[in-house]
JSON list of C-alpha atoms in Angstrom, two decimals:
[
{"chain": "A", "resi": 15, "resn": "UNK", "atom": "CA", "xyz": [17.24, -22.07, -1.63]},
{"chain": "A", "resi": 16, "resn": "UNK", "atom": "CA", "xyz": [15.90, -19.08, 0.29]},
{"chain": "A", "resi": 17, "resn": "UNK", "atom": "CA", "xyz": [12.27, -18.70, 1.26]},
{"chain": "A", "resi": 18, "resn": "UNK", "atom": "CA", "xyz": [11.90, -15.94, -1.35]},
{"chain": "A", "resi": 19, "resn": "UNK", "atom": "CA", "xyz": [13.37, -18.14, -4.05]},
{"chain": "A", "resi": 20, "resn": "UNK", "atom": "CA", "xyz": [10.95, -20.92, -3.08]},
{"chain": "A", "resi": 21, "resn": "UNK", "atom": "CA", "xyz": [8.02, -18.52, -3.31]},
{"chain": "A", "resi": 22, "resn": "UNK", "atom": "CA", "xyz": [9.20, -17.18, -6.68]},
{"chain": "A", "resi": 23, "resn": "UNK", "atom": "CA", "xyz": [9.53, -20.75, -8.01]},
{"chain": "A", "resi": 24, "resn": "UNK", "atom": "CA", "xyz": [6.09, -21.68, -6.73]},
{"chain": "A", "resi": 25, "resn": "UNK", "atom": "CA", "xyz": [4.47, -18.58, -8.21]},
{"chain": "A", "resi": 26, "resn": "UNK", "atom": "CA", "xyz": [6.15, -19.18, -11.56]},
{"chain": "A", "resi": 27, "resn": "UNK", "atom": "CA", "xyz": [4.61, -22.66, -11.63]},
{"chain": "A", "resi": 28, "resn": "UNK", "atom": "CA", "xyz": [1.02, -21.51, -11.04]},
{"chain": "A", "resi": 29, "resn": "UNK", "atom": "CA", "xyz": [-1.60, -22.04, -13.71]},
{"chain": "A", "resi": 30, "resn": "UNK", "atom": "CA", "xyz": [-3.10, -18.89, -15.25]},
{"chain": "A", "resi": 31, "resn": "UNK", "atom": "CA", "xyz": [-6.19, -19.27, -13.06]},
{"chain": "A", "resi": 32, "resn": "UNK", "atom": "CA", "xyz": [-4.11, -19.78, -9.91]},
{"chain": "A", "resi": 33, "resn": "UNK", "atom": "CA", "xyz": [-1.89, -16.83, -10.81]},
{"chain": "A", "resi": 34, "resn": "UNK", "atom": "CA", "xyz": [-4.94, -14.61, -11.22]},
{"chain": "A", "resi": 35, "resn": "UNK", "atom": "CA", "xyz": [-6.26, -15.69, -7.80]},
{"chain": "A", "resi": 36, "resn": "UNK", "atom": "CA", "xyz": [-2.83, -15.20, -6.23]},
{"chain": "A", "resi": 37, "resn": "UNK", "atom": "CA", "xyz": [-2.49, -11.73, -7.74]},
{"chain": "A", "resi": 38, "resn": "UNK", "atom": "CA", "xyz": [-5.90, -10.72, -6.37]},
{"chain": "A", "resi": 39, "resn": "UNK", "atom": "CA", "xyz": [-4.99, -12.06, -2.92]},
{"chain": "A", "resi": 40, "resn": "UNK", "atom": "CA", "xyz": [-1.61, -10.30, -2.94]},
{"chain": "A", "resi": 41, "resn": "UNK", "atom": "CA", "xyz": [-3.17, -7.00, -4.03]},
{"chain": "A", "resi": 42, "resn": "UNK", "atom": "CA", "xyz": [-5.68, -7.24, -1.17]},
{"chain": "A", "resi": 43, "resn": "UNK", "atom": "CA", "xyz": [-2.86, -8.05, 1.26]},
{"chain": "A", "resi": 44, "resn": "UNK", "atom": "CA", "xyz": [-0.87, -5.00, 0.14]},
{"chain": "A", "resi": 45, "resn": "UNK", "atom": "CA", "xyz": [-3.95, -2.77, 0.47]},
{"chain": "A", "resi": 46, "resn": "UNK", "atom": "CA", "xyz": [-4.61, -4.07, 3.99]},
{"chain": "A", "resi": 47, "resn": "UNK", "atom": "CA", "xyz": [-0.99, -3.50, 5.03]},
{"chain": "A", "resi": 48, "resn": "UNK", "atom": "CA", "xyz": [-1.12, 0.03, 3.56]},
{"chain": "A", "resi": 49, "resn": "UNK", "atom": "CA", "xyz": [-4.33, 0.80, 5.47]},
{"chain": "A", "resi": 50, "resn": "UNK", "atom": "CA", "xyz": [-2.79, -0.43, 8.73]},
{"chain": "A", "resi": 51, "resn": "UNK", "atom": "CA", "xyz": [0.33, 1.69, 8.15]},
{"chain": "A", "resi": 52, "resn": "UNK", "atom": "CA", "xyz": [-1.71, 4.83, 7.42]},
{"chain": "A", "resi": 53, "resn": "UNK", "atom": "CA", "xyz": [-3.83, 4.20, 10.53]},
{"chain": "A", "resi": 54, "resn": "UNK", "atom": "CA", "xyz": [-0.72, 3.74, 12.68]},
{"chain": "A", "resi": 55, "resn": "UNK", "atom": "CA", "xyz": [0.87, 6.88, 11.23]},
{"chain": "A", "resi": 56, "resn": "UNK", "atom": "CA", "xyz": [-2.30, 8.88, 11.87]},
{"chain": "A", "resi": 57, "resn": "UNK", "atom": "CA", "xyz": [-2.55, 7.67, 15.46]},
{"chain": "A", "resi": 58, "resn": "UNK", "atom": "CA", "xyz": [1.11, 8.53, 16.04]},
{"chain": "A", "resi": 59, "resn": "UNK", "atom": "CA", "xyz": [0.60, 12.05, 14.67]},
{"chain": "A", "resi": 60, "resn": "UNK", "atom": "CA", "xyz": [2.97, 11.53, 11.73]},
{"chain": "A", "resi": 61, "resn": "UNK", "atom": "CA", "xyz": [0.44, 13.01, 9.28]},
{"chain": "A", "resi": 62, "resn": "UNK", "atom": "CA", "xyz": [-0.25, 16.22, 11.21]},
{"chain": "A", "resi": 63, "resn": "UNK", "atom": "CA", "xyz": [2.45, 18.25, 9.47]},
{"chain": "A", "resi": 64, "resn": "UNK", "atom": "CA", "xyz": [1.19, 17.15, 6.05]},
{"chain": "A", "resi": 65, "resn": "UNK", "atom": "CA", "xyz": [-2.39, 18.03, 6.95]},
{"chain": "A", "resi": 66, "resn": "UNK", "atom": "CA", "xyz": [-1.36, 21.43, 8.28]},
{"chain": "A", "resi": 67, "resn": "UNK", "atom": "CA", "xyz": [0.60, 22.16, 5.08]},
{"chain": "A", "resi": 68, "resn": "UNK", "atom": "CA", "xyz": [-2.34, 21.11, 2.90]},
{"chain": "A", "resi": 69, "resn": "UNK", "atom": "CA", "xyz": [-4.72, 23.35, 4.82]},
{"chain": "A", "resi": 70, "resn": "UNK", "atom": "CA", "xyz": [-2.28, 26.26, 4.65]},
{"chain": "A", "resi": 71, "resn": "UNK", "atom": "CA", "xyz": [-1.94, 25.79, 0.88]},
{"chain": "A", "resi": 72, "resn": "UNK", "atom": "CA", "xyz": [-5.72, 25.73, 0.53]},
{"chain": "A", "resi": 73, "resn": "UNK", "atom": "CA", "xyz": [-6.20, 28.87, 2.61]},
{"chain": "A", "resi": 74, "resn": "UNK", "atom": "CA", "xyz": [-3.50, 30.61, 0.55]},
{"chain": "A", "resi": 75, "resn": "UNK", "atom": "CA", "xyz": [-5.35, 29.76, -2.68]},
{"chain": "A", "resi": 76, "resn": "UNK", "atom": "CA", "xyz": [-2.74, 27.29, -3.93]},
{"chain": "A", "resi": 77, "resn": "UNK", "atom": "CA", "xyz": [-5.33, 24.57, -4.57]},
{"chain": "A", "resi": 78, "resn": "UNK", "atom": "CA", "xyz": [-7.96, 23.98, -7.21]},
{"chain": "A", "resi": 79, "resn": "UNK", "atom": "CA", "xyz": [-11.22, 22.01, -7.26]},
{"chain": "A", "resi": 80, "resn": "UNK", "atom": "CA", "xyz": [-11.04, 18.43, -8.43]}
]
């Protein structure tokens, strides 16, 4: 049995309360990983082109207020 299969089996056996707690933990983990990836991308300059395009669109009137 692979590690993933073991995890899937364990998660499937959780009580409703444990599953709720696990889901909250996993959601927080995913959010933290996303934040770290965005921070790394920003530091590496990978978002510059997107920011420049967004500003160009705004200056050209291709945006609208939220």
